[in-house]
GROMACS .gro file of C-alpha atoms in nm:
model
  334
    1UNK     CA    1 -12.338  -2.947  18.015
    2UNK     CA    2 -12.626  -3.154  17.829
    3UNK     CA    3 -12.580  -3.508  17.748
    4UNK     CA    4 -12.626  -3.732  17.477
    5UNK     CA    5 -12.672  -4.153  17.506
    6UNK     CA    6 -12.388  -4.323  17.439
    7UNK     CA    7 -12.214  -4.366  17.123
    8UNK     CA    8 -11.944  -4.607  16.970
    9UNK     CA    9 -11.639  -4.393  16.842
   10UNK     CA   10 -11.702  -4.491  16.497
   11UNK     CA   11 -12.082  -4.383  16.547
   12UNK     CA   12 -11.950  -4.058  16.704
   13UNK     CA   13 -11.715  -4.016  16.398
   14UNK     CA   14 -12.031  -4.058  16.192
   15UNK     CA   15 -12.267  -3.788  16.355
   16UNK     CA   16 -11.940  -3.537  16.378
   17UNK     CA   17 -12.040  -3.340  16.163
   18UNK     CA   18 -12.374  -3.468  15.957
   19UNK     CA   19 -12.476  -3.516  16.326
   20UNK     CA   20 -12.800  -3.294  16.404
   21UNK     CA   21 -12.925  -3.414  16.077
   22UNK     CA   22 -12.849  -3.772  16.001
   23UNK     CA   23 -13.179  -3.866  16.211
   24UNK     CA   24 -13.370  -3.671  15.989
   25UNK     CA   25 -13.583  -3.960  15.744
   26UNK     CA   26 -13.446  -3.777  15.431
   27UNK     CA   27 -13.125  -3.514  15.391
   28UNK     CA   28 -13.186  -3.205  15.255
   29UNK     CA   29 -12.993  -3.061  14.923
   30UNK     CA   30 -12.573  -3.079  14.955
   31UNK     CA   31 -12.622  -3.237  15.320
   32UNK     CA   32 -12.302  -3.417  15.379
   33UNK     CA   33 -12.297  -3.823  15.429
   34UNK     CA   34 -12.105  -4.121  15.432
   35UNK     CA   35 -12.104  -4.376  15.142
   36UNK     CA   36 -12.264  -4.706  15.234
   37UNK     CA   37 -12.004  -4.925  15.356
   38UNK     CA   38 -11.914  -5.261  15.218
   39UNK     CA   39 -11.946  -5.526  15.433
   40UNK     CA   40 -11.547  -5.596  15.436
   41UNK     CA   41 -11.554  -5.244  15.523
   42UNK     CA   42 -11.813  -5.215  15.812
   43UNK     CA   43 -11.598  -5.547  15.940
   44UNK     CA   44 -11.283  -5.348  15.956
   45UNK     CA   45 -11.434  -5.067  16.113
   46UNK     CA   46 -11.564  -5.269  16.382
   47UNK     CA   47 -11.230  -5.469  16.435
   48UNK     CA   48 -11.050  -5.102  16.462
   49UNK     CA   49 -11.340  -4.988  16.723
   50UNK     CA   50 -11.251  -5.264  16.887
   51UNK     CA   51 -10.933  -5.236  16.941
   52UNK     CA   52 -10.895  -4.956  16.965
   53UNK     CA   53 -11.102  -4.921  17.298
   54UNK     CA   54 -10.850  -5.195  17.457
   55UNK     CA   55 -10.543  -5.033  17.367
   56UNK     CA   56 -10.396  -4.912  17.654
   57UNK     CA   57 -10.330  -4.536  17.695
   58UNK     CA   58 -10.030  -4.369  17.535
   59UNK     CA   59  -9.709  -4.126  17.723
   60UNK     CA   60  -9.713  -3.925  17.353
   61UNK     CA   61  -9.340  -3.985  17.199
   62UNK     CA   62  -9.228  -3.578  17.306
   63UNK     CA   63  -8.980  -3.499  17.572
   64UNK     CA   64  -9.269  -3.522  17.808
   65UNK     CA   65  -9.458  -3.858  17.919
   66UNK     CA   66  -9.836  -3.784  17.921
   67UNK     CA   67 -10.136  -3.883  18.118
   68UNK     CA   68 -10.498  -3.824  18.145
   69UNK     CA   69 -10.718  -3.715  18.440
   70UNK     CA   70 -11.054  -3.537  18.564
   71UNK     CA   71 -10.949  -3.287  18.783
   72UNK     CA   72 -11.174  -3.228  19.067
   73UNK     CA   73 -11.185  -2.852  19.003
   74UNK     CA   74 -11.251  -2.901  18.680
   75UNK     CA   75 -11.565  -3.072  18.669
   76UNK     CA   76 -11.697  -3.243  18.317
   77UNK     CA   77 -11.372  -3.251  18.133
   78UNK     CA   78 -11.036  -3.441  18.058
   79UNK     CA   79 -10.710  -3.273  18.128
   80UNK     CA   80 -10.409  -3.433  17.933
   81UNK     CA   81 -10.034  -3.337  18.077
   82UNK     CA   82  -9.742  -3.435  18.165
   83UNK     CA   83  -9.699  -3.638  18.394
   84UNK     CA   84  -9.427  -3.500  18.634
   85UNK     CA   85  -9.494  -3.095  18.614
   86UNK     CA   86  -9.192  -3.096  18.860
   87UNK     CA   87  -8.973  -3.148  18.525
   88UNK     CA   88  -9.108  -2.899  18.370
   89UNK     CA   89  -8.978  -2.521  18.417
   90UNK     CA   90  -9.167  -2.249  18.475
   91UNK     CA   91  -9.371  -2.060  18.192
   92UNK     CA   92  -9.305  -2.368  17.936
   93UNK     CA   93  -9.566  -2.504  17.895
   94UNK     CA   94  -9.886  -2.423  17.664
   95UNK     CA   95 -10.249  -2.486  17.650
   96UNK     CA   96 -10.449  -2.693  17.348
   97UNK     CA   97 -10.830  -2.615  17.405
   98UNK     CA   98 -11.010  -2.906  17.229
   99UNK     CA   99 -11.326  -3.006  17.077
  100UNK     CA  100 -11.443  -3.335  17.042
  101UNK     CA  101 -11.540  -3.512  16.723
  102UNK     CA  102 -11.981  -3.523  16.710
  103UNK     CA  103 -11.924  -3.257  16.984
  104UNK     CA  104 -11.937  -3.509  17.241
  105UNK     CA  105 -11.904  -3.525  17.615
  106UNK     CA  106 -11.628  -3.821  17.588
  107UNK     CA  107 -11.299  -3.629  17.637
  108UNK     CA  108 -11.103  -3.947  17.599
  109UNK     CA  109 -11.257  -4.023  17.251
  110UNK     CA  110 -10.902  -3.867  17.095
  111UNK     CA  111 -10.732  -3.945  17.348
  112UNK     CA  112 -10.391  -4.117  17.213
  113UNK     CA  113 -10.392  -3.766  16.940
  114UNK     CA  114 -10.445  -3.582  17.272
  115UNK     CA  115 -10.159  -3.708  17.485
  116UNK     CA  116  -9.937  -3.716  17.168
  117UNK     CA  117 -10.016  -3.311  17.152
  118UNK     CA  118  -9.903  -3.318  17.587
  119UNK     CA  119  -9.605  -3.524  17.565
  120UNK     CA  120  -9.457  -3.203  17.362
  121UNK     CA  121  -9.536  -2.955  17.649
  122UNK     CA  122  -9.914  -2.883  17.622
  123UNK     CA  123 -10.188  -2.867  17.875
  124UNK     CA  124 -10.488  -3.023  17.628
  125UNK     CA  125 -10.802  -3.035  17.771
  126UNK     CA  126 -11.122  -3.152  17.673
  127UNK     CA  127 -11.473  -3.166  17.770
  128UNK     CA  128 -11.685  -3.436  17.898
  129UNK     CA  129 -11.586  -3.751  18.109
  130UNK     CA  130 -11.369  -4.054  18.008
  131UNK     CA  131 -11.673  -4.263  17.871
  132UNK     CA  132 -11.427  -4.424  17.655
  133UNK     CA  133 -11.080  -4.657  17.705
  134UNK     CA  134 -10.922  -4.749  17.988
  135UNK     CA  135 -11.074  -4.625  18.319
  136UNK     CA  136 -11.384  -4.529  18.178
  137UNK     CA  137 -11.745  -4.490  18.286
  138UNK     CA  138 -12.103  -4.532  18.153
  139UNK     CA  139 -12.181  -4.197  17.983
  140UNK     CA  140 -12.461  -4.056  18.174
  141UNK     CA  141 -12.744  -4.041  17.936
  142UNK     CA  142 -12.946  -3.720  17.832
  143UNK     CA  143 -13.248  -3.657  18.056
  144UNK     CA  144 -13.568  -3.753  17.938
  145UNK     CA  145 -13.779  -3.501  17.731
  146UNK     CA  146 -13.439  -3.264  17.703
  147UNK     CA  147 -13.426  -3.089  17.378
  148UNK     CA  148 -13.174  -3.278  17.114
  149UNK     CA  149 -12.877  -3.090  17.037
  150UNK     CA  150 -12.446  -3.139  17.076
  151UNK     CA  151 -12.340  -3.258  17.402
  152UNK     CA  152 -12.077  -3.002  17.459
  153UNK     CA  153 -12.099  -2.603  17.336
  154UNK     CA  154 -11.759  -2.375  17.252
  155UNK     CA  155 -11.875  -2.254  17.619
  156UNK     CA  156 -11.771  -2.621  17.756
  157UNK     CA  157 -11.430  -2.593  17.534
  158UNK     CA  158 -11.387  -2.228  17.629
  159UNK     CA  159 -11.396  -2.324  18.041
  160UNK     CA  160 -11.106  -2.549  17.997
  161UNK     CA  161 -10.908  -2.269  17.882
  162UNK     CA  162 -11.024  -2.043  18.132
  163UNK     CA  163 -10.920  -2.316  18.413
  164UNK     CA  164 -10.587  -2.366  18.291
  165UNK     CA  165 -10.530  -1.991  18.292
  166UNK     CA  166 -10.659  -1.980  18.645
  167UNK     CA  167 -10.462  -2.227  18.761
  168UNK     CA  168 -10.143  -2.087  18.629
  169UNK     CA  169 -10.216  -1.818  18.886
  170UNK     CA  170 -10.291  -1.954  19.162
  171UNK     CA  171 -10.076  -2.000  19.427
  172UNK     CA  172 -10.062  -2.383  19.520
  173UNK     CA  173 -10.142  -2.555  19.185
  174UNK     CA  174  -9.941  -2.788  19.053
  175UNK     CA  175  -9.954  -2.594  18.726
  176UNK     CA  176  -9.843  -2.232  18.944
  177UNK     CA  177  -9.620  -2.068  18.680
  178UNK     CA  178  -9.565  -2.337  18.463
  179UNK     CA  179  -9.788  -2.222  18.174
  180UNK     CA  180  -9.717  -1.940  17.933
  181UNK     CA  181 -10.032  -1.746  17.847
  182UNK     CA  182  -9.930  -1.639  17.519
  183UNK     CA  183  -9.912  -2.007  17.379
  184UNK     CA  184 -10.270  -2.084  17.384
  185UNK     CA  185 -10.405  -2.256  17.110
  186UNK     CA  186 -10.755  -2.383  16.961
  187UNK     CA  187 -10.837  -2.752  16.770
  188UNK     CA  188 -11.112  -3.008  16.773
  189UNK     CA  189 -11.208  -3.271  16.530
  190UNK     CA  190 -11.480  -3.248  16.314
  191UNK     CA  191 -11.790  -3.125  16.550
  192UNK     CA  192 -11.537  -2.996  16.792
  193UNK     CA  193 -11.319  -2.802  16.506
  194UNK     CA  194 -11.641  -2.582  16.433
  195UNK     CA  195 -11.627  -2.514  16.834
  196UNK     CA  196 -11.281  -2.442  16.809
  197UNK     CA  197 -11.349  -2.212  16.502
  198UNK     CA  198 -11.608  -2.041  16.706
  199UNK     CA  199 -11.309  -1.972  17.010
  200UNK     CA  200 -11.046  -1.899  16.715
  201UNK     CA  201 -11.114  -1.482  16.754
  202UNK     CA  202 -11.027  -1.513  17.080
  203UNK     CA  203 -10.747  -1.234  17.110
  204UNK     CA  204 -10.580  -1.443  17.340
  205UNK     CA  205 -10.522  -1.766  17.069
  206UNK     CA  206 -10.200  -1.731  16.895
  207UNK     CA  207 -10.293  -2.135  16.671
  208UNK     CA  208 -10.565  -2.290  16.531
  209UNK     CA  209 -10.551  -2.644  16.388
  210UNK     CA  210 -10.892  -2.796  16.277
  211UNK     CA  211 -10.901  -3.139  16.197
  212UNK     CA  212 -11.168  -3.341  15.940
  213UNK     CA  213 -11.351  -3.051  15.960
  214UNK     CA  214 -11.452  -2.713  15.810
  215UNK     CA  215 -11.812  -2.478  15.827
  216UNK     CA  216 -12.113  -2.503  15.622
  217UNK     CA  217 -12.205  -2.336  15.320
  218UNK     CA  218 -12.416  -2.011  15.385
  219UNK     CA  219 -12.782  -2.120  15.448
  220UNK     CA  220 -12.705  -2.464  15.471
  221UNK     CA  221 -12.555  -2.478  15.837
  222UNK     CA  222 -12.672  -2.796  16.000
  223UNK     CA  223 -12.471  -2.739  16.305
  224UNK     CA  224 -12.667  -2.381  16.352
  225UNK     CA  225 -12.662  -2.413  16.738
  226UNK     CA  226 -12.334  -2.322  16.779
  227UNK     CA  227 -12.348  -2.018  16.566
  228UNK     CA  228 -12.033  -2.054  16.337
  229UNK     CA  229 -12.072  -2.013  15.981
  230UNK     CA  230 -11.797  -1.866  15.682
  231UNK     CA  231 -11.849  -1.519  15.827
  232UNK     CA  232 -11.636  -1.659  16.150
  233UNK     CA  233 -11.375  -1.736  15.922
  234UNK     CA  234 -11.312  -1.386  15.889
  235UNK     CA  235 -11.255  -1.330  16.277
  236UNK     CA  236 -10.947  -1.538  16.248
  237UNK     CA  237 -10.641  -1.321  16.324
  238UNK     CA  238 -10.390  -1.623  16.351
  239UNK     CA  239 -10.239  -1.882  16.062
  240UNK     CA  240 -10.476  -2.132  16.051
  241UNK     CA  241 -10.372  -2.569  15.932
  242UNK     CA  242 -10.661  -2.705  15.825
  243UNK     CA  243 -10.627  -3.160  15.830
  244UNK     CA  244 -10.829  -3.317  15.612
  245UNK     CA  245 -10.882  -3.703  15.521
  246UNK     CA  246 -10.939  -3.614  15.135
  247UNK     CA  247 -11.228  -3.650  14.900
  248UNK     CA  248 -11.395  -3.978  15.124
  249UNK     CA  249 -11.424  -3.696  15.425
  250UNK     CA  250 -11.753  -3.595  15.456
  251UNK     CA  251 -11.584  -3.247  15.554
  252UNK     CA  252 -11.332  -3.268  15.249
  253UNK     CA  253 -11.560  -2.982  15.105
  254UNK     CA  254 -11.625  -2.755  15.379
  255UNK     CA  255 -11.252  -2.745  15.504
  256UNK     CA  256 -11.154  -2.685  15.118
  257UNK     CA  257 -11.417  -2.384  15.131
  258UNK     CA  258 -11.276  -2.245  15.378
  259UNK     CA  259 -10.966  -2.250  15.273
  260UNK     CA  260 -11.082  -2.041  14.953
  261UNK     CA  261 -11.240  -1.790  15.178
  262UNK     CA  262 -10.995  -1.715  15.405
  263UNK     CA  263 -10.751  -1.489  15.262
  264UNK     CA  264 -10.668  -1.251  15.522
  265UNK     CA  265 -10.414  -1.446  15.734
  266UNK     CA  266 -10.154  -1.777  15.636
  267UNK     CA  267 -10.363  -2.091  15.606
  268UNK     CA  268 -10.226  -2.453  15.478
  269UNK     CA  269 -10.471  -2.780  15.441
  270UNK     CA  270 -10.291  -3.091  15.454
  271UNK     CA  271 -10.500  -3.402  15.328
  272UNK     CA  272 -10.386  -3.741  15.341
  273UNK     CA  273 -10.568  -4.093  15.284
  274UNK     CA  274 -10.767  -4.075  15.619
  275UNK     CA  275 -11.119  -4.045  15.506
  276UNK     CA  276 -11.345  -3.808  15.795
  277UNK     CA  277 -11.197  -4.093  16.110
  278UNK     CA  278 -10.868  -3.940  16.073
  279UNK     CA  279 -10.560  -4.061  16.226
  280UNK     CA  280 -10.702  -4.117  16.578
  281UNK     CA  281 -10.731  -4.483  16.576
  282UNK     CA  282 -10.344  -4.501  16.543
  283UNK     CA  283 -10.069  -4.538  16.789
  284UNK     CA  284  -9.965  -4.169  16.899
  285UNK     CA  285 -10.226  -4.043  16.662
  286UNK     CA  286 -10.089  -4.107  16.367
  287UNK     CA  287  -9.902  -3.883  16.124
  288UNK     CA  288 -10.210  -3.616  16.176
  289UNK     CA  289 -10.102  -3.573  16.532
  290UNK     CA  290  -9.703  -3.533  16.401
  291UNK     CA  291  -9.877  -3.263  16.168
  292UNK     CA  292 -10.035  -3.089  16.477
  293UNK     CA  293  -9.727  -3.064  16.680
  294UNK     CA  294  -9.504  -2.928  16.435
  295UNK     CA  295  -9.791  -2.633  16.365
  296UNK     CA  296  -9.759  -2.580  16.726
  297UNK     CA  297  -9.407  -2.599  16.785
  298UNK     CA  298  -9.397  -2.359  16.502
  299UNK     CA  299  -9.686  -2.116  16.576
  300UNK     CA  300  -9.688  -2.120  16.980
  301UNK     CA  301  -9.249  -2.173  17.013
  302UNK     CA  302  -9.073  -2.023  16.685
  303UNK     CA  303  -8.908  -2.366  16.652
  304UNK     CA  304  -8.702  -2.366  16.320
  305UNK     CA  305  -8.711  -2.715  16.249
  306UNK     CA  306  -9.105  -2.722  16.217
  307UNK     CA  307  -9.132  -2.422  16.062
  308UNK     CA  308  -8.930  -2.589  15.753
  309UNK     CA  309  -9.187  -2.848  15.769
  310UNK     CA  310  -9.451  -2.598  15.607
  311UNK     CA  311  -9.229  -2.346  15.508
  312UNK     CA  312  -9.056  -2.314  15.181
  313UNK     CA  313  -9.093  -2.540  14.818
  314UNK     CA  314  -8.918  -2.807  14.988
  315UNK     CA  315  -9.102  -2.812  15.328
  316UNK     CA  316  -9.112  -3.113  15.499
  317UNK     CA  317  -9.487  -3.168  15.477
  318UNK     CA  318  -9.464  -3.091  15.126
  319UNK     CA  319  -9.190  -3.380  15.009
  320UNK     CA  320  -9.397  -3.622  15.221
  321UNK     CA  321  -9.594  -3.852  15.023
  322UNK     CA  322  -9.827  -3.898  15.257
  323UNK     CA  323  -9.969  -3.582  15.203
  324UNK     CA  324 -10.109  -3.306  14.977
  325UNK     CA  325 -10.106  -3.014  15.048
  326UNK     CA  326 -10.235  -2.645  14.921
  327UNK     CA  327 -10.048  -2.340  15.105
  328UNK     CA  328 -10.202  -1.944  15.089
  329UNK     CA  329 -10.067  -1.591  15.199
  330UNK     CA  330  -9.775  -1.824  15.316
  331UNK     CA  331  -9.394  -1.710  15.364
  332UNK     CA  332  -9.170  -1.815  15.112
  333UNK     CA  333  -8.885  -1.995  15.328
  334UNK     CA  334  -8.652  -1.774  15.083
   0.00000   0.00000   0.00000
């Protein structure tokens, strides 16, 4: 895993996905950027950094408190659970492989969103350290003279799947029989949503929830190094939700692309009022992470109740006013 100095969550937010270029002196044609802020604006964004790296970590509001942890045979990444895996029964729980906004190495930069997602059931995991919130560390900073590039790959996102899996089988875990494999799904924010785009062909991913995020037009991919563009869209054999932050997200038009080209399997984007930070600075992540949990309650469980949240002219998401939302190759809920 390559590293990267260390970056502010806003700043991370910032280089998600304009992030291999913003250091360029000028940006080339249809490059994607934040307006200037205000300074009332750059204020408030500070305050909400600021807080947000005191708040104390959250249990998630499901049926099962969270926590997060580095597991020592899991090296570089954050695993997200429930706490006491003696409550849960065997083969009920499922696996959220995640990427992280700017494609980071700080796996607790979501991490309220991310325990909200493992309070409901879910191994998440993400990679990197905890270089952010309580009981972090100084983010080890990228060697001198190493090529510039994302600080985590799809490889990095893929290997927490590919641990969780293992440790479903192996005799001893604490995880031993507790996770079903055919409830695995894919997400990351911004950055990390192309990575999880990348992973979404995967046979073995049954959801796919990308959040303030979306890939590049043809010959304009600034994020070339991990080697997702609109003809990955069409390896998708899953329903896909994309969650957008509306026309202020600087991946508003990407994510809305894709939604035009993909036409081959279900896909919904929801957009709220969010702009490209999303919901993560909010308690339980916010009404994004609600959003997330009834797609995978839905796609990964069959759960009834969220799949009337998307489902149907009078879908829960859709009488919310919170959101907009556009809906194709959908059932009808009739």
């Amino acid at each position: 895993m390559k590293y990267t100095t260390g970056l502010s969550l806003i700043a991370l937010m910032t280089l998600a996905l304009a992030g291999s270029v913003v250091a360029q002196n000028a940006p080339p044609p249809n490059m994607p950027v934040f307006p200037p802020q205000t300074a009332e604006e750059k204020a408030k964004s500070d305050a909400d950094q600021a807080a947000y790296a005191k708040a104390p970590d959250t249990e998630g509001s499901g049926a099962y408190p969270a926590m997060k942890e580095q597991d020592p045979g899991l090296p570089n990444h954050v695993v997200y659970r429930p706490k006491d895996l003696s409550k849960v029964a065997q083969g009920a729980l499922g696996i959220v492989a995640w990427g992280n906004g700017a494609c980071s190495a700080d796996g607790a930069g979501s991490r309220l969103h991310l325990a909200e997602l493992a309070s409901y059931g879910y191994v998440v995991i993400a990679p990197g350290g905890i270089y952010s919130g309580p009981g972090s560390t100084p983010e080890p900073k990228r060697p001198e003279g190493a090529a510039p590039g994302t600080a985590t790959t799809g490889a990095d996102v893929k290997a927490g799947l590919e641990w969780a899996l293992a440790e479903n089988a192996r005799s001893g875990s604490p995880y031993f029989g507790k996770i079903d494999p055919a409830k695995i799904a894919v997400s990351g924010f911004s950055c990390g949503g192309i990575q999880a785009l990348g992973l979404a062909g995967d046979p073995r991913v049954k959801a796919v929830i990308i959040d303030n995020s979306g890939t590049f037009p043809d010959g304009n991919n600034f994020l070339s190094a991990l080697n997702v563009t609109k003809a990955t869209l069409k390896t998708l054999h899953t329903p896909i939700l994309y969650i957008l932050g509306g026309p202020k997200d600087i991946a508003y038009k990407n994510g809305m692309d894709d939604f035009e080209h993909i036409n081959h399997v279900p896909v919904i984007v929801a957009n709220n009022s969010a702009s490209h930070g999303g919901d993560f600075l909010r308690p339980n992540g916010g009404p994004s992470a609600k959003v997330a949990v009834q797609w995978l309650e839905w796609q990964l469980r069959g759960d009834k109740t969220a799949e009337a949240y998307f489902v149907g002219e009078a879908c829960g998401l859709c009488t919310d006013k919170e959101w907009t939302i556009q809906r194709k190759n959908f059932p009808t809920g009739k």
